[in-house]
mmCIF file of N, CA and C in Angstrom:
data_model
loop_
_atom_site.group_PDB
_atom_site.id
_atom_site.type_symbol
_atom_site.label_atom_id
_atom_site.label_comp_id
_atom_site.label_asym_id
_atom_site.label_seq_id
_atom_site.Cartn_x
_atom_site.Cartn_y
_atom_site.Cartn_z
ATOM 1 N N UNK A 1 -18.438 5.045 13.321
ATOM 2 C CA UNK A 1 -19.282 4.219 12.468
ATOM 3 C C UNK A 1 -19.068 4.547 10.995
ATOM 4 N N UNK A 2 -18.933 5.832 10.701
ATOM 5 C CA UNK A 2 -18.701 6.243 9.318
ATOM 6 C C UNK A 2 -17.383 5.737 8.775
ATOM 7 N N UNK A 3 -16.386 5.574 9.657
ATOM 8 C CA UNK A 3 -15.082 5.073 9.214
ATOM 9 C C UNK A 3 -15.190 3.680 8.613
ATOM 10 N N UNK A 4 -16.259 2.944 8.949
ATOM 11 C CA UNK A 4 -16.430 1.589 8.422
ATOM 12 C C UNK A 4 -16.576 1.597 6.906
ATOM 13 N N UNK A 5 -16.939 2.724 6.323
ATOM 14 C CA UNK A 5 -17.107 2.797 4.874
ATOM 15 C C UNK A 5 -15.824 3.219 4.158
ATOM 16 N N UNK A 6 -14.793 3.567 4.892
ATOM 17 C CA UNK A 6 -13.507 3.924 4.303
ATOM 18 C C UNK A 6 -12.862 2.665 3.739
ATOM 19 N N UNK A 7 -12.311 2.771 2.522
ATOM 20 C CA UNK A 7 -11.575 1.627 1.982
ATOM 21 C C UNK A 7 -10.483 2.115 1.042
ATOM 22 N N UNK A 8 -9.548 1.206 0.792
ATOM 23 C CA UNK A 8 -8.470 1.438 -0.165
ATOM 24 C C UNK A 8 -8.415 0.248 -1.100
ATOM 25 N N UNK A 9 -8.154 0.534 -2.345
ATOM 26 C CA UNK A 9 -7.975 -0.515 -3.344
ATOM 27 C C UNK A 9 -6.591 -0.308 -3.937
ATOM 28 N N UNK A 10 -5.795 -1.372 -3.944
ATOM 29 C CA UNK A 10 -4.428 -1.281 -4.445
ATOM 30 C C UNK A 10 -4.273 -2.243 -5.614
ATOM 31 N N UNK A 11 -3.788 -1.706 -6.718
ATOM 32 C CA UNK A 11 -3.606 -2.489 -7.937
ATOM 33 C C UNK A 11 -2.133 -2.433 -8.334
ATOM 34 N N UNK A 12 -1.516 -3.600 -8.426
ATOM 35 C CA UNK A 12 -0.109 -3.697 -8.802
ATOM 36 C C UNK A 12 -0.017 -4.335 -10.178
ATOM 37 N N UNK A 13 0.654 -3.640 -11.101
ATOM 38 C CA UNK A 13 0.941 -4.188 -12.420
ATOM 39 C C UNK A 13 2.457 -4.104 -12.627
ATOM 40 N N UNK A 14 2.923 -4.567 -13.771
ATOM 41 C CA UNK A 14 4.352 -4.489 -14.061
ATOM 42 C C UNK A 14 4.852 -3.058 -14.125
ATOM 43 N N UNK A 15 3.977 -2.131 -14.467
ATOM 44 C CA UNK A 15 4.390 -0.738 -14.677
ATOM 45 C C UNK A 15 3.996 0.228 -13.576
ATOM 46 N N UNK A 16 2.962 -0.089 -12.820
ATOM 47 C CA UNK A 16 2.485 0.859 -11.807
ATOM 48 C C UNK A 16 1.928 0.155 -10.576
ATOM 49 N N UNK A 17 1.927 0.889 -9.491
ATOM 50 C CA UNK A 17 1.147 0.526 -8.312
ATOM 51 C C UNK A 17 0.209 1.703 -8.084
ATOM 52 N N UNK A 18 -1.091 1.420 -8.093
ATOM 53 C CA UNK A 18 -2.100 2.455 -7.941
ATOM 54 C C UNK A 18 -2.861 2.236 -6.644
ATOM 55 N N UNK A 19 -3.025 3.296 -5.875
ATOM 56 C CA UNK A 19 -3.795 3.254 -4.632
ATOM 57 C C UNK A 19 -5.006 4.158 -4.816
ATOM 58 N N UNK A 20 -6.189 3.592 -4.631
ATOM 59 C CA UNK A 20 -7.433 4.363 -4.623
ATOM 60 C C UNK A 20 -7.944 4.352 -3.197
ATOM 61 N N UNK A 21 -8.103 5.524 -2.611
ATOM 62 C CA UNK A 21 -8.639 5.642 -1.247
ATOM 63 C C UNK A 21 -9.985 6.357 -1.337
ATOM 64 N N UNK A 22 -11.022 5.708 -0.797
ATOM 65 C CA UNK A 22 -12.365 6.279 -0.781
ATOM 66 C C UNK A 22 -12.743 6.536 0.673
ATOM 67 N N UNK A 23 -13.099 7.791 0.977
ATOM 68 C CA UNK A 23 -13.434 8.137 2.359
ATOM 69 C C UNK A 23 -14.885 7.774 2.673
ATOM 70 N N UNK A 24 -15.283 8.026 3.909
ATOM 71 C CA UNK A 24 -16.611 7.634 4.374
ATOM 72 C C UNK A 24 -17.739 8.375 3.651
ATOM 73 N N UNK A 25 -17.419 9.450 2.956
ATOM 74 C CA UNK A 25 -18.427 10.177 2.175
ATOM 75 C C UNK A 25 -18.501 9.689 0.724
ATOM 76 N N UNK A 26 -17.604 8.774 0.362
ATOM 77 C CA UNK A 26 -17.580 8.263 -0.999
ATOM 78 C C UNK A 26 -16.671 9.035 -1.937
ATOM 79 N N UNK A 27 -15.910 9.996 -1.395
ATOM 80 C CA UNK A 27 -14.962 10.761 -2.212
ATOM 81 C C UNK A 27 -13.673 9.968 -2.364
ATOM 82 N N UNK A 28 -13.210 9.849 -3.597
ATOM 83 C CA UNK A 28 -12.010 9.067 -3.855
ATOM 84 C C UNK A 28 -10.816 9.919 -4.233
ATOM 85 N N UNK A 29 -9.644 9.392 -3.930
ATOM 86 C CA UNK A 29 -8.382 10.015 -4.320
ATOM 87 C C UNK A 29 -7.450 8.902 -4.764
ATOM 88 N N UNK A 30 -6.665 9.176 -5.798
ATOM 89 C CA UNK A 30 -5.784 8.162 -6.373
ATOM 90 C C UNK A 30 -4.333 8.626 -6.326
ATOM 91 N N UNK A 31 -3.443 7.703 -5.992
ATOM 92 C CA UNK A 31 -1.997 7.911 -6.057
ATOM 93 C C UNK A 31 -1.441 6.825 -6.965
ATOM 94 N N UNK A 32 -0.413 7.181 -7.716
ATOM 95 C CA UNK A 32 0.191 6.197 -8.599
ATOM 96 C C UNK A 32 1.709 6.266 -8.485
ATOM 97 N N UNK A 33 2.296 5.094 -8.316
ATOM 98 C CA UNK A 33 3.754 4.960 -8.301
ATOM 99 C C UNK A 33 4.138 4.253 -9.591
ATOM 100 N N UNK A 34 4.916 4.928 -10.430
ATOM 101 C CA UNK A 34 5.403 4.313 -11.654
ATOM 102 C C UNK A 34 6.635 3.488 -11.334
ATOM 103 N N UNK A 35 6.897 2.514 -12.165
ATOM 104 C CA UNK A 35 8.044 1.628 -11.985
ATOM 105 C C UNK A 35 8.073 1.012 -10.589
ATOM 106 N N UNK A 36 7.121 0.117 -10.267
ATOM 107 C CA UNK A 36 7.065 -0.472 -8.932
ATOM 108 C C UNK A 36 8.316 -1.271 -8.564
ATOM 109 N N UNK A 37 9.201 -1.505 -9.526
ATOM 110 C CA UNK A 37 10.468 -2.175 -9.217
ATOM 111 C C UNK A 37 11.194 -1.447 -8.086
ATOM 112 N N UNK A 38 11.085 -0.123 -8.049
ATOM 113 C CA UNK A 38 11.787 0.685 -7.056
ATOM 114 C C UNK A 38 10.973 0.935 -5.795
ATOM 115 N N UNK A 39 9.742 0.485 -5.765
ATOM 116 C CA UNK A 39 8.863 0.735 -4.623
ATOM 117 C C UNK A 39 9.304 -0.076 -3.412
ATOM 118 N N UNK A 40 9.314 0.550 -2.277
ATOM 119 C CA UNK A 40 9.666 -0.114 -1.016
ATOM 120 C C UNK A 40 8.471 -0.066 -0.079
ATOM 121 N N UNK A 41 8.270 -1.180 0.639
ATOM 122 C CA UNK A 41 7.203 -1.284 1.635
ATOM 123 C C UNK A 41 7.882 -1.453 2.983
ATOM 124 N N UNK A 42 7.531 -0.616 3.947
ATOM 125 C CA UNK A 42 8.137 -0.752 5.267
ATOM 126 C C UNK A 42 7.076 -0.684 6.348
ATOM 127 N N UNK A 43 7.350 -1.425 7.444
ATOM 128 C CA UNK A 43 6.481 -1.432 8.607
ATOM 129 C C UNK A 43 7.226 -2.078 9.760
ATOM 130 N N UNK A 44 6.897 -1.653 10.980
ATOM 131 C CA UNK A 44 7.502 -2.255 12.167
ATOM 132 C C UNK A 44 7.111 -3.731 12.257
ATOM 133 N N UNK A 45 8.078 -4.564 12.626
ATOM 134 C CA UNK A 45 7.816 -5.979 12.837
ATOM 135 C C UNK A 45 8.580 -6.401 14.081
ATOM 136 N N UNK A 46 7.925 -6.694 15.182
ATOM 137 C CA UNK A 46 6.476 -6.859 15.330
ATOM 138 C C UNK A 46 5.751 -5.516 15.325
ATOM 139 N N UNK A 47 4.484 -5.561 14.925
ATOM 140 C CA UNK A 47 3.725 -4.313 14.817
ATOM 141 C C UNK A 47 3.352 -3.735 16.171
ATOM 142 N N UNK A 48 3.340 -2.423 16.221
ATOM 143 C CA UNK A 48 2.854 -1.689 17.380
ATOM 144 C C UNK A 48 1.485 -1.120 17.026
ATOM 145 N N UNK A 49 0.781 -0.595 18.018
ATOM 146 C CA UNK A 49 -0.543 -0.032 17.773
ATOM 147 C C UNK A 49 -0.503 1.076 16.723
ATOM 148 N N UNK A 50 0.540 1.904 16.758
ATOM 149 C CA UNK A 50 0.625 3.042 15.829
ATOM 150 C C UNK A 50 1.554 2.785 14.640
ATOM 151 N N UNK A 51 1.920 1.520 14.394
ATOM 152 C CA UNK A 51 2.757 1.181 13.238
ATOM 153 C C UNK A 51 2.013 1.510 11.959
ATOM 154 N N UNK A 52 2.761 1.947 10.962
ATOM 155 C CA UNK A 52 2.175 2.318 9.675
ATOM 156 C C UNK A 52 2.833 1.539 8.549
ATOM 157 N N UNK A 53 2.052 1.291 7.504
ATOM 158 C CA UNK A 53 2.604 0.744 6.266
ATOM 159 C C UNK A 53 2.999 1.939 5.416
ATOM 160 N N UNK A 54 4.270 2.032 5.090
ATOM 161 C CA UNK A 54 4.769 3.157 4.316
ATOM 162 C C UNK A 54 5.249 2.666 2.957
ATOM 163 N N UNK A 55 4.665 3.219 1.896
ATOM 164 C CA UNK A 55 5.119 2.954 0.539
ATOM 165 C C UNK A 55 6.028 4.098 0.136
ATOM 166 N N UNK A 56 7.216 3.787 -0.390
ATOM 167 C CA UNK A 56 8.191 4.817 -0.755
ATOM 168 C C UNK A 56 8.803 4.505 -2.109
ATOM 169 N N UNK A 57 8.939 5.551 -2.919
ATOM 170 C CA UNK A 57 9.596 5.413 -4.208
ATOM 171 C C UNK A 57 9.951 6.789 -4.744
ATOM 172 N N UNK A 58 11.192 6.953 -5.165
ATOM 173 C CA UNK A 58 11.660 8.184 -5.795
ATOM 174 C C UNK A 58 11.297 9.443 -4.991
ATOM 175 N N UNK A 59 11.491 9.377 -3.673
ATOM 176 C CA UNK A 59 11.252 10.532 -2.821
ATOM 177 C C UNK A 59 9.800 10.779 -2.460
ATOM 178 N N UNK A 60 8.904 9.929 -2.922
ATOM 179 C CA UNK A 60 7.482 10.049 -2.578
ATOM 180 C C UNK A 60 7.128 8.993 -1.552
ATOM 181 N N UNK A 61 6.221 9.340 -0.637
ATOM 182 C CA UNK A 61 5.816 8.419 0.427
ATOM 183 C C UNK A 61 4.301 8.460 0.579
ATOM 184 N N UNK A 62 3.723 7.310 0.930
ATOM 185 C CA UNK A 62 2.290 7.232 1.176
ATOM 186 C C UNK A 62 2.033 6.190 2.254
ATOM 187 N N UNK A 63 1.238 6.549 3.248
ATOM 188 C CA UNK A 63 0.812 5.622 4.290
ATOM 189 C C UNK A 63 -0.492 4.988 3.837
ATOM 190 N N UNK A 64 -0.568 3.658 3.915
ATOM 191 C CA UNK A 64 -1.789 2.941 3.552
ATOM 192 C C UNK A 64 -2.202 2.025 4.699
ATOM 193 N N UNK A 65 -3.462 1.609 4.675
ATOM 194 C CA UNK A 65 -3.954 0.624 5.631
ATOM 195 C C UNK A 65 -4.108 1.110 7.049
ATOM 196 N N UNK A 66 -4.237 2.413 7.248
ATOM 197 C CA UNK A 66 -4.301 2.945 8.616
ATOM 198 C C UNK A 66 -5.533 2.477 9.376
ATOM 199 N N UNK A 67 -6.560 2.030 8.680
ATOM 200 C CA UNK A 67 -7.798 1.587 9.310
ATOM 201 C C UNK A 67 -7.743 0.110 9.714
ATOM 202 N N UNK A 68 -6.663 -0.589 9.353
ATOM 203 C CA UNK A 68 -6.505 -1.999 9.693
ATOM 204 C C UNK A 68 -5.929 -2.151 11.093
ATOM 205 N N UNK A 69 -6.108 -3.328 11.675
ATOM 206 C CA UNK A 69 -5.469 -3.623 12.959
ATOM 207 C C UNK A 69 -3.970 -3.785 12.714
ATOM 208 N N UNK A 70 -3.147 -3.690 13.766
ATOM 209 C CA UNK A 70 -1.700 -3.854 13.569
ATOM 210 C C UNK A 70 -1.332 -5.182 12.898
ATOM 211 N N UNK A 71 -1.993 -6.266 13.283
ATOM 212 C CA UNK A 71 -1.689 -7.566 12.688
ATOM 213 C C UNK A 71 -2.105 -7.611 11.215
ATOM 214 N N UNK A 72 -3.247 -7.003 10.896
ATOM 215 C CA UNK A 72 -3.687 -6.952 9.501
ATOM 216 C C UNK A 72 -2.739 -6.099 8.660
ATOM 217 N N UNK A 73 -2.255 -4.997 9.228
ATOM 218 C CA UNK A 73 -1.295 -4.163 8.505
ATOM 219 C C UNK A 73 -0.026 -4.946 8.207
ATOM 220 N N UNK A 74 0.468 -5.702 9.189
ATOM 221 C CA UNK A 74 1.678 -6.497 8.975
ATOM 222 C C UNK A 74 1.446 -7.560 7.908
ATOM 223 N N UNK A 75 0.302 -8.243 7.954
ATOM 224 C CA UNK A 75 -0.016 -9.250 6.933
ATOM 225 C C UNK A 75 -0.051 -8.621 5.547
ATOM 226 N N UNK A 76 -0.679 -7.459 5.433
ATOM 227 C CA UNK A 76 -0.758 -6.796 4.138
ATOM 228 C C UNK A 76 0.624 -6.352 3.658
ATOM 229 N N UNK A 77 1.421 -5.777 4.558
ATOM 230 C CA UNK A 77 2.766 -5.322 4.188
ATOM 231 C C UNK A 77 3.603 -6.503 3.683
ATOM 232 N N UNK A 78 3.493 -7.632 4.352
ATOM 233 C CA UNK A 78 4.231 -8.825 3.915
ATOM 234 C C UNK A 78 3.733 -9.316 2.553
ATOM 235 N N UNK A 79 2.419 -9.338 2.359
ATOM 236 C CA UNK A 79 1.852 -9.807 1.092
ATOM 237 C C UNK A 79 2.256 -8.885 -0.059
ATOM 238 N N UNK A 80 2.200 -7.586 0.168
ATOM 239 C CA UNK A 80 2.598 -6.648 -0.881
ATOM 240 C C UNK A 80 4.092 -6.758 -1.154
ATOM 241 N N UNK A 81 4.892 -6.904 -0.115
ATOM 242 C CA UNK A 81 6.327 -7.094 -0.303
ATOM 243 C C UNK A 81 6.636 -8.341 -1.117
ATOM 244 N N UNK A 82 5.901 -9.427 -0.864
ATOM 245 C CA UNK A 82 6.085 -10.669 -1.633
ATOM 246 C C UNK A 82 5.684 -10.480 -3.093
ATOM 247 N N UNK A 83 4.577 -9.776 -3.320
ATOM 248 C CA UNK A 83 4.131 -9.518 -4.699
ATOM 249 C C UNK A 83 5.167 -8.684 -5.447
ATOM 250 N N UNK A 84 5.741 -7.698 -4.774
ATOM 251 C CA UNK A 84 6.784 -6.878 -5.406
ATOM 252 C C UNK A 84 8.027 -7.705 -5.698
ATOM 253 N N UNK A 85 8.387 -8.605 -4.793
ATOM 254 C CA UNK A 85 9.550 -9.462 -5.012
ATOM 255 C C UNK A 85 9.339 -10.364 -6.223
ATOM 256 N N UNK A 86 8.132 -10.909 -6.381
ATOM 257 C CA UNK A 86 7.832 -11.739 -7.559
ATOM 258 C C UNK A 86 7.906 -10.902 -8.834
ATOM 259 N N UNK A 87 7.449 -9.688 -8.773
ATOM 260 C CA UNK A 87 7.486 -8.791 -9.937
ATOM 261 C C UNK A 87 8.924 -8.467 -10.342
ATOM 262 N N UNK A 88 9.815 -8.393 -9.375
ATOM 263 C CA UNK A 88 11.218 -8.049 -9.653
ATOM 264 C C UNK A 88 12.006 -9.196 -10.234
ATOM 265 N N UNK A 89 11.544 -10.435 -10.006
ATOM 266 C CA UNK A 89 12.259 -11.598 -10.539
ATOM 267 C C UNK A 89 12.131 -11.647 -12.047
ATOM 268 N N UNK A 90 13.220 -11.944 -12.724
ATOM 269 C CA UNK A 90 13.135 -12.056 -14.181
ATOM 270 C C UNK A 90 12.255 -13.245 -14.575
ATOM 271 N N UNK A 91 11.546 -13.104 -15.665
ATOM 272 C CA UNK A 91 10.675 -14.178 -16.156
ATOM 273 C C UNK A 91 11.549 -15.318 -16.671
ATOM 274 N N UNK A 92 11.159 -16.535 -16.337
ATOM 275 C CA UNK A 92 11.885 -17.709 -16.799
ATOM 276 C C UNK A 92 11.164 -18.309 -17.991
ATOM 277 N N UNK A 93 11.935 -18.768 -18.939
ATOM 278 C CA UNK A 93 11.354 -19.452 -20.096
ATOM 279 C C UNK A 93 10.887 -18.459 -21.061
#
């Protein structure tokens, strides 16, 4: 029941990807990946029960979304991958 209060907030900008994880007690921890151009998102497709979303960049790794269902993790991994792809495209005009 306490796990229901666990959440993560992910903020992607041109310069950073920041993950804020707040546990069921309300304690927060933050990770930051600079230069999200190099950030990679990986996950099994199709998802398995124990599949994880892994963020990797410059030798650092972080698992996110562990509290989501496998289908929700896959949806999130795809959405984040798409957002990163848009960020990598050069601006037109």
